[in-house]
């Protein structure tokens, strides 16, 4: 197949031509103000903020961007209604304000999502408490509120397409937002790169010689080619989430662990026709869990249990899956049996504290080791930008940089400042007449790439096969693979199938095998 490799794109009105380059010579033997270890959302947020303030920044990730915790979250940009029960009002307030900013700065990746909160007779939390909690949630959101919470009348509830659920005596509704977690992380890294940061994936930090107050030396290995490189940096930030203590030890730090991870599992089930997400209390232990519509499937999660196994080996056990299936089926009418398609598991990098997993704080902490290594641990995805601002303030203080944070109102690369409906209506027309895309394909690209959809669609002009679907059942198009290769540093098949699209999570083994042969020509061949 003829695969165009587009250097200079011919004409585009929907997006700016910028692409990340994975060139080791941008990092090797260079000096930086700040080296960020870890390409999850914490590292991405700091690299973006720091580069925008004019620091010389490098970000390195041992696998693919967002392949750690940041790609396996519940995909909710939320205030965290349940944290109100633990009195974490300031965390909820900050999260709700950040939710508002993300809806504005990345409207293609973060979208409002209604939540139903059915209150059954045997509910652990009484109706009055839910009502009071939702009122407080509305108040804390203030001007950033998506829509006020309300009670849904039984008549209206019948319109909610819930023929499969047990009918609750009372149902409340509120709004939060849903994100594409791995793509959001990649766009934040792209924003860092647009601001001058040097970024690399599949590049593992293997040794750290830290000299506080002087340049530190960092050794790295390209995990795909085996090439070893070195660079120097005035400050080093360890943003490796669950791996934080491993990297601290690599840098010679001793002392108690900063992170006590908990395992979170989700199951993907066949579509039950949800129009809204649902917040439910598990019948076994009263914990909050969610049923969420996701890419025409139903996402059920999550668990929250202690984890002291190996970091790279986390997986869902039969016990985890049964816990989620039991929780879901408890609320189903007899005879309704959605099928489990897949499961995925990850680790919450929570701050080490003596508390049960669910009540352990979701706040973050910035730790400065005696060797000068900064480690950022804890936090939530939703508050990544605010967290990054606080961390970058501390790093700038150390470096004597007095520039202020500018990310609060910065659109991400695919972001657009006009109303969603107008953008979609104009965008579908434009992608139709310029690149010959039908409305469904055009909407798919606009929803995933925002104003950069034109950069993806333009490959279809070069090769008609790139306008085809990757799998007949799913909306993903072949031209996306070309874009991921040229603009987003996808290198291995899994980079394309798990972080940039979600095909790996949605297809059965047979269909996935076929897709692997379709993606293979887009991957470079590496010698190890
Ligand atoms: C099941 C689950 C559901 C969640 N749901 C939500 C939610 O809905 N909303 C929300 O706001 N939050 C949610 N969270 C929390 C959120 O996902 C995390 O707080 C966040 O993703 C952590 O990001 P991070 O960048 O700190 O860590 P990670 O995303 O894990 O990134 C750390 C990176 O460091 C890399 N690394 C490690 N060692 C090295 C090395 N030596 N060299 C180079 N790179 C290295 C790793 O490969 C990894 O990619 C959830 C968490 C879990 C587990």
XYZ file of C-alpha atoms and ligand atoms in Angstrom:
581
model
C 0.000 0.000 0.000
C 1.242 3.467 -0.836
C 1.454 5.341 2.473
C 1.912 9.060 2.034
C 4.240 10.669 4.561
C 3.157 14.258 4.625
C 5.866 16.792 5.417
C 4.264 20.078 4.462
C 0.510 19.802 4.210
C -0.952 21.410 1.111
C -3.880 23.348 2.488
C -5.647 23.336 5.799
C -8.065 25.684 7.347
C -9.025 23.598 10.312
C -5.719 23.212 12.091
C -2.245 24.551 12.683
C 0.617 22.528 11.166
C 2.723 21.463 14.098
C 3.905 18.008 14.892
C 5.944 16.400 17.608
C 9.231 14.881 16.572
C 10.892 12.028 18.331
C 14.467 12.921 17.598
C 16.881 11.859 20.260
C 19.291 14.585 19.136
C 16.803 17.133 20.510
C 17.617 15.673 23.950
C 21.015 13.947 23.724
C 23.969 15.962 25.085
C 21.807 19.039 25.631
C 21.313 21.119 28.778
C 17.821 21.848 30.096
C 16.330 23.935 32.862
C 13.889 21.146 33.646
C 13.784 17.445 32.838
C 10.380 15.821 33.461
C 10.401 12.038 33.900
C 7.013 10.494 33.042
C 4.626 11.119 30.143
C 1.368 10.718 32.074
C -0.914 13.698 32.692
C 1.131 15.013 35.662
C 4.365 15.221 33.656
C 2.486 16.477 30.575
C 0.820 19.301 32.549
C 4.104 20.491 34.069
C 5.988 20.297 30.745
C 3.263 22.405 29.080
C 3.160 25.024 31.841
C 6.948 25.262 32.222
C 7.624 25.467 28.469
C 4.950 28.175 28.132
C 6.811 30.177 30.829
C 9.952 30.061 28.715
C 11.918 27.292 30.453
C 14.035 24.885 28.392
C 12.136 21.655 29.060
C 12.524 17.978 28.159
C 9.920 15.294 28.881
C 10.745 11.595 28.602
C 8.441 8.589 28.871
C 9.646 4.980 29.120
C 6.720 3.480 27.162
C 4.074 5.411 25.250
C 2.556 8.683 26.457
C -0.495 7.986 28.680
C 0.262 4.261 28.793
C 0.360 4.326 32.620
C -2.542 5.367 34.854
C -3.506 8.301 32.618
C -4.892 6.049 29.902
C -6.981 3.720 32.067
C -8.996 6.128 34.206
C -12.809 6.209 34.446
C -12.579 9.060 31.899
C -14.500 11.439 34.156
C -13.646 15.097 34.509
C -15.555 15.547 37.708
C -15.797 17.387 40.964
C -16.071 14.038 42.753
C -19.465 14.053 44.448
C -18.361 11.243 46.763
C -15.473 13.315 48.186
C -18.079 15.560 49.842
C -18.831 12.613 52.158
C -15.197 12.814 53.341
C -15.423 16.603 53.822
C -12.914 17.343 51.003
C -14.704 20.556 50.029
C -11.657 22.409 48.691
C -10.688 19.463 46.437
C -14.249 19.353 45.051
C -14.290 23.134 44.521
C -10.963 23.089 42.672
C -12.007 20.079 40.582
C -15.261 21.759 39.526
C -13.432 24.927 38.467
C -10.892 22.864 36.506
C -13.762 20.921 34.903
C -15.062 24.254 33.573
C -11.622 25.171 32.167
C -11.176 21.805 30.470
C -14.615 22.044 28.858
C -13.498 25.392 27.385
C -9.904 24.568 26.473
C -10.445 21.087 25.034
C -14.109 20.958 23.892
C -13.344 18.139 21.439
C -11.952 15.869 24.169
C -14.018 16.851 27.240
C -17.809 16.856 26.933
C -20.684 17.365 29.385
C -22.264 14.124 30.584
C -25.554 13.828 32.509
C -25.537 11.503 35.523
C -28.593 9.740 36.964
C -28.528 9.025 40.647
C -31.299 6.534 41.473
C -32.138 6.330 45.177
C -33.505 2.912 46.122
C -35.304 2.110 49.380
C -32.263 0.268 50.838
C -29.724 2.961 49.850
C -26.836 3.517 52.324
C -27.127 7.259 51.720
C -30.623 8.675 52.364
C -32.361 10.881 49.761
C -32.058 14.088 51.840
C -28.283 13.651 52.042
C -27.964 13.196 48.266
C -30.139 16.267 47.689
C -28.054 18.379 50.088
C -24.824 17.064 48.506
C -26.012 17.963 45.002
C -27.051 21.466 46.079
C -23.577 21.984 47.558
C -22.054 20.568 44.338
C -24.027 23.133 42.285
C -22.933 25.935 44.596
C -19.253 24.946 44.520
C -19.342 24.864 40.709
C -20.742 28.412 40.656
C -20.464 29.959 37.192
C -18.699 26.800 35.987
C -21.837 24.717 36.579
C -22.978 22.798 33.492
C -26.659 22.665 34.556
C -28.326 22.619 37.990
C -29.067 19.244 39.553
C -32.734 18.242 39.703
C -35.175 15.495 40.610
C -36.446 13.483 37.658
C -40.194 12.853 37.797
C -41.179 9.174 37.374
C -42.851 10.033 34.055
C -39.647 11.591 32.686
C -37.571 8.716 33.994
C -39.528 6.379 31.711
C -38.137 8.411 28.785
C -34.524 7.784 29.870
C -34.156 4.532 27.965
C -33.706 2.442 31.099
C -35.943 -0.567 30.367
C -33.177 -2.781 31.739
C -32.907 -1.164 35.187
C -34.983 -1.714 38.326
C -37.273 1.286 38.632
C -36.135 3.515 41.548
C -38.651 5.300 43.799
C -36.589 8.499 43.385
C -34.071 9.568 40.778
C -31.856 12.674 40.841
C -29.847 14.109 37.978
C -26.654 16.168 37.876
C -23.925 16.956 35.322
C -20.207 16.217 35.130
C -17.987 15.657 32.078
C -16.393 12.786 30.176
C -12.949 12.909 28.549
C -10.784 10.962 26.167
C -8.056 10.518 28.780
C -5.152 9.236 26.677
C -5.734 11.667 23.791
C -6.036 14.575 26.232
C -2.657 13.655 27.734
C -1.109 13.429 24.253
C -2.538 16.852 23.295
C -1.113 18.419 26.464
C 2.302 16.957 25.522
C 1.795 18.354 22.034
C 1.033 21.762 23.550
C 4.319 21.491 25.485
C 6.107 20.629 22.256
C 4.505 23.614 20.461
C 5.939 25.771 23.250
C 9.434 24.425 22.602
C 9.709 21.375 24.902
C 11.711 18.400 23.617
C 9.572 15.292 24.152
C 10.281 11.587 23.658
C 8.409 8.352 24.222
C 9.924 4.876 24.635
C 12.881 6.577 26.327
C 13.540 5.277 29.844
C 15.558 7.089 32.489
C 18.088 4.501 33.660
C 20.421 6.508 35.919
C 20.381 9.866 37.697
C 23.413 11.671 39.097
C 21.932 14.564 41.015
C 23.934 17.568 42.155
C 21.657 20.057 43.964
C 22.410 23.620 42.857
C 24.422 22.416 39.843
C 23.649 20.544 36.630
C 22.452 16.979 37.167
C 23.293 14.224 34.691
C 20.582 11.908 33.409
C 21.135 8.707 31.457
C 18.437 7.287 29.207
C 17.862 4.293 26.939
C 15.699 4.175 23.830
C 13.658 1.059 24.651
C 13.063 0.266 20.955
C 16.575 0.600 19.571
C 18.673 0.150 22.712
C 20.515 3.434 22.027
C 21.879 5.104 25.197
C 21.911 8.884 25.537
C 22.658 11.464 28.243
C 21.595 15.004 29.000
C 21.983 17.573 31.799
C 19.359 19.542 33.650
C 19.240 22.191 36.372
C 16.113 20.657 37.934
C 14.609 17.150 37.627
C 10.930 16.366 38.275
C 9.911 12.805 38.976
C 6.315 12.568 37.643
C 6.168 8.812 37.339
C 2.964 8.191 39.310
C 2.989 4.613 40.646
C 6.702 4.333 39.717
C 7.716 7.372 41.836
C 9.508 5.424 44.566
C 11.404 3.314 42.012
C 12.770 6.498 40.416
C 13.571 8.002 43.844
C 15.618 4.879 44.632
C 17.334 5.149 41.224
C 18.411 8.626 42.309
C 19.802 7.245 45.574
C 16.980 8.482 47.819
C 16.205 6.495 50.943
C 13.382 6.845 53.459
C 9.773 5.693 53.488
C 7.822 5.281 50.250
C 5.810 8.303 49.129
C 3.226 6.293 47.205
C 0.844 3.605 48.409
C -0.965 2.586 45.216
C -4.457 1.137 45.026
C -5.711 -0.979 42.155
C -8.682 0.146 40.066
C -10.430 -2.197 37.627
C -13.050 -1.443 34.956
C -15.076 -3.832 32.838
C -16.337 -3.000 29.357
C -19.790 -4.478 28.749
C -22.032 -4.583 25.699
C -24.175 -1.482 25.181
C -27.316 -1.339 27.328
C -28.550 1.821 25.594
C -27.554 4.389 28.205
C -28.238 8.066 27.454
C -26.608 9.123 30.719
C -24.087 7.740 33.189
C -25.337 6.339 36.497
C -23.907 6.704 39.977
C -24.751 3.634 42.066
C -23.868 2.241 45.482
C -22.464 -1.270 45.471
C -24.841 -3.673 47.288
C -21.895 -5.482 48.958
C -20.056 -2.602 50.638
C -21.977 0.591 49.827
C -19.087 2.029 47.717
C -19.848 4.425 44.873
C -19.379 2.980 41.382
C -20.357 4.186 37.922
C -22.024 2.818 34.812
C -20.896 5.013 31.938
C -21.766 5.093 28.233
C -18.419 4.875 26.379
C -17.810 4.496 22.643
C -21.091 2.594 22.146
C -20.244 0.262 25.000
C -20.936 0.373 28.744
C -18.033 1.017 31.113
C -18.502 -0.238 34.689
C -16.054 0.738 37.427
C -14.205 0.929 39.482
C -12.727 -1.185 42.243
C -10.363 0.326 44.824
C -8.136 -2.225 46.580
C -4.634 -2.273 48.079
C -1.830 -3.292 45.702
C 1.597 -4.479 46.758
C 2.502 -6.552 43.696
C 4.853 -5.665 40.831
C 4.084 -2.320 39.192
C 4.094 -3.441 35.566
C 2.028 -6.553 36.258
C -1.299 -5.170 37.430
C -4.342 -6.963 35.994
C -7.988 -7.656 36.783
C -8.684 -10.855 38.711
C -11.860 -12.942 38.503
C -12.766 -11.529 41.940
C -12.498 -7.911 40.652
C -14.627 -8.700 37.599
C -17.272 -10.559 39.627
C -17.476 -7.653 42.089
C -18.307 -5.244 39.239
C -20.671 -7.657 37.450
C -22.521 -8.318 40.745
C -22.809 -4.564 41.401
C -24.233 -3.933 37.947
C -26.601 -6.898 37.796
C -28.043 -6.008 41.211
C -29.715 -3.019 39.515
C -30.870 -4.914 36.412
C -34.302 -6.359 35.832
C -34.312 -10.176 35.933
C -33.342 -11.674 32.576
C -31.187 -8.723 31.375
C -27.628 -10.037 30.932
C -25.114 -7.722 29.266
C -21.927 -9.472 28.215
C -18.439 -8.623 29.555
C -16.257 -7.710 26.552
C -12.982 -6.830 28.275
C -11.483 -5.500 31.461
C -8.568 -3.218 32.261
C -6.709 -2.377 35.446
C -4.379 0.333 36.689
C -2.860 1.817 39.815
C -3.831 5.048 41.575
C -0.594 6.727 42.650
C -2.009 7.819 46.016
C 0.032 9.476 48.715
C 1.183 7.021 51.383
C -1.208 7.294 54.351
C -2.813 4.993 56.887
C -6.359 5.040 55.566
C -8.584 2.596 53.693
C -8.164 2.774 49.862
C -11.454 4.619 49.174
C -10.962 7.195 51.926
C -7.276 7.885 51.111
C -6.887 11.504 49.994
C -6.840 12.429 46.296
C -4.841 15.597 47.047
C -1.308 15.779 45.615
C 2.047 16.537 47.278
C 5.319 17.875 45.884
C 8.253 16.287 47.699
C 11.831 17.617 47.566
C 14.456 14.994 48.352
C 17.741 15.854 50.057
C 19.428 15.058 46.702
C 17.408 17.837 45.005
C 14.958 15.524 43.178
C 11.378 16.856 43.040
C 8.668 14.146 43.119
C 4.988 14.914 42.440
C 2.665 12.266 43.861
C -1.083 11.812 44.282
C -3.758 13.962 42.696
C -6.524 13.380 40.182
C -6.577 13.685 36.426
C -9.271 16.398 36.581
C -7.037 18.786 38.530
C -3.876 18.165 36.517
C -3.595 21.778 35.265
C -3.941 23.345 38.711
C -1.495 20.792 40.109
C 0.956 21.576 37.304
C 0.634 25.307 38.021
C 1.527 24.791 41.691
C 4.423 22.463 40.862
C 5.776 24.782 38.140
C 5.585 27.749 40.541
C 7.859 25.847 42.929
C 10.256 24.797 40.138
C 10.379 28.360 38.732
C 11.181 29.701 42.186
C 14.137 27.328 42.329
C 15.261 28.412 38.846
C 14.724 32.138 39.401
C 12.068 32.377 36.651
C 9.362 34.933 37.450
C 6.999 34.288 34.538
C 3.392 33.584 35.354
C 1.295 30.560 34.466
C -0.629 30.959 31.190
C -2.373 27.592 30.857
C -5.642 28.604 32.529
C -7.154 29.867 29.285
C -4.866 28.171 26.762
C -6.712 26.165 24.112
C -5.165 22.739 23.547
C -3.976 22.069 19.942
C -7.374 20.787 18.721
C -9.399 23.234 20.863
C -11.706 25.839 19.336
C -13.219 28.958 20.815
C -16.614 28.915 19.084
C -19.804 27.094 20.171
C -19.700 23.317 19.659
C -22.798 23.181 17.414
C -21.516 25.850 15.018
C -18.059 24.256 14.901
C -19.532 20.837 14.096
C -21.924 22.171 11.449
C -19.204 24.165 9.625
C -16.566 21.489 10.148
C -18.667 18.665 8.617
C -19.392 20.838 5.556
C -15.737 21.754 5.153
C -14.434 18.179 5.560
C -17.091 17.089 3.044
C -16.235 19.483 0.226
C -12.495 19.505 0.750
C -11.770 15.871 1.478
C -14.930 14.042 0.353
C -15.857 12.764 3.831
C -19.464 11.848 4.622
C -21.150 13.433 7.667
C -20.580 10.450 9.998
C -16.845 10.194 9.234
C -16.429 13.981 9.414
C -18.188 14.127 12.807
C -15.986 11.319 14.092
C -12.818 13.245 13.174
C -14.149 16.562 14.527
C -15.098 14.883 17.809
C -11.668 13.358 18.244
C -9.303 15.943 16.733
C -11.256 19.213 17.007
C -9.837 21.881 14.723
C -6.999 19.568 13.671
C -9.482 17.232 11.921
C -8.395 18.720 8.576
C -4.830 17.556 9.210
C -6.111 14.000 9.565
C -8.558 14.128 6.642
C -6.017 15.501 4.175
C -4.374 12.063 3.915
C -7.525 10.858 2.129
C -6.682 13.123 -0.829
C -3.382 11.322 -1.294
C -4.715 7.792 -1.023
C -8.383 6.784 -1.210
C -7.733 3.678 0.928
C -6.996 5.956 3.864
C -10.636 7.102 3.867
C -11.713 3.522 4.701
C -12.759 2.360 8.127
C -10.174 0.379 10.076
C -12.846 -2.063 11.298
C -16.299 -2.124 9.682
C -18.064 -1.967 13.079
C -16.245 1.103 14.435
C -15.935 4.706 13.174
C -12.098 4.915 13.228
C -10.539 5.690 9.816
C -7.254 4.536 8.269
C -6.089 8.149 7.755
C -5.872 8.439 11.569
C -2.984 5.949 11.638
C -1.033 8.125 9.190
C -1.680 11.182 11.371
C -0.643 9.334 14.551
C 2.601 8.260 12.884
C 3.503 11.671 11.439
C 2.138 14.063 14.064
C 1.774 12.163 17.327
C 4.866 9.984 17.631
C 3.055 6.609 17.580
C 5.752 4.001 17.072
C 4.491 0.537 18.103
C 1.140 -1.096 17.148
C -0.117 -0.710 20.734
C 0.592 3.057 20.618
C -1.956 3.289 17.769
C -4.462 0.781 19.172
C -4.581 1.708 22.861
C -3.485 5.317 23.408
C -4.430 7.107 20.129
C -7.521 5.070 19.246
C -9.325 2.673 21.622
C -9.585 -0.215 19.154
C -7.558 -2.495 21.423
C -10.192 -2.205 24.146
C -13.243 -2.565 21.915
C -12.499 -5.399 19.492
C -12.508 -9.139 20.082
C -9.296 -11.110 19.513
C -10.087 -12.057 15.909
C -10.981 -8.511 14.811
C -7.975 -7.112 16.674
C -5.645 -9.492 14.840
C -6.922 -8.138 11.495
C -6.449 -4.565 12.701
C -2.875 -5.357 13.742
C -2.069 -6.297 10.149
C -3.630 -3.003 8.974
C -1.566 -0.912 11.398
C 1.730 -2.747 10.772
C 2.770 -0.693 7.673
C 2.497 2.498 9.727
C 4.954 1.282 12.375
C 8.652 1.745 11.912
C 10.855 -1.312 12.128
C 13.155 -1.241 15.110
C 16.216 -3.334 15.784
C 16.902 -4.096 19.397
C -8.933 3.030 37.858
C -8.687 4.509 37.949
C -9.691 5.402 37.591
C -9.465 6.774 37.667
N -10.452 7.611 37.247
C -10.258 8.948 37.294
C -11.251 9.814 36.789
O -12.266 9.380 36.245
N -11.032 11.145 36.888
C -9.908 11.654 37.468
O -9.809 12.879 37.575
N -8.915 10.849 37.935
C -9.061 9.512 37.839
N -8.069 8.666 38.264
C -6.791 9.231 38.748
C -5.873 9.629 37.571
O -6.015 8.759 36.496
C -4.410 9.677 38.034
O -4.310 10.493 39.159
C -3.481 10.228 36.949
O -3.706 9.629 35.709
C -2.019 10.015 37.373
O -1.193 10.495 36.342
P 0.391 10.459 36.485
O 0.940 11.203 35.328
O 0.779 10.938 37.833
O 0.792 8.918 36.422
P 0.878 7.940 35.098
O -0.197 8.238 34.135
O 0.964 6.573 35.613
O 2.253 8.391 34.433
C 3.512 8.058 34.944
C 4.406 7.665 33.760
O 5.762 7.576 34.170
C 6.382 6.635 33.315
N 7.669 6.185 33.889
C 7.850 5.415 34.983
N 9.180 5.203 35.188
C 9.852 5.860 34.203
C 11.232 6.002 33.861
N 12.227 5.407 34.581
N 11.570 6.734 32.765
C 10.610 7.349 32.016
N 9.271 7.219 32.301
C 8.901 6.494 33.380
C 5.353 5.536 33.227
O 5.566 4.689 32.097
C 4.052 6.319 33.168
O 3.571 6.486 31.837
C -8.236 7.270 38.171
C -7.226 6.378 38.532
C -7.434 5.007 38.399
C -6.349 4.037 38.745
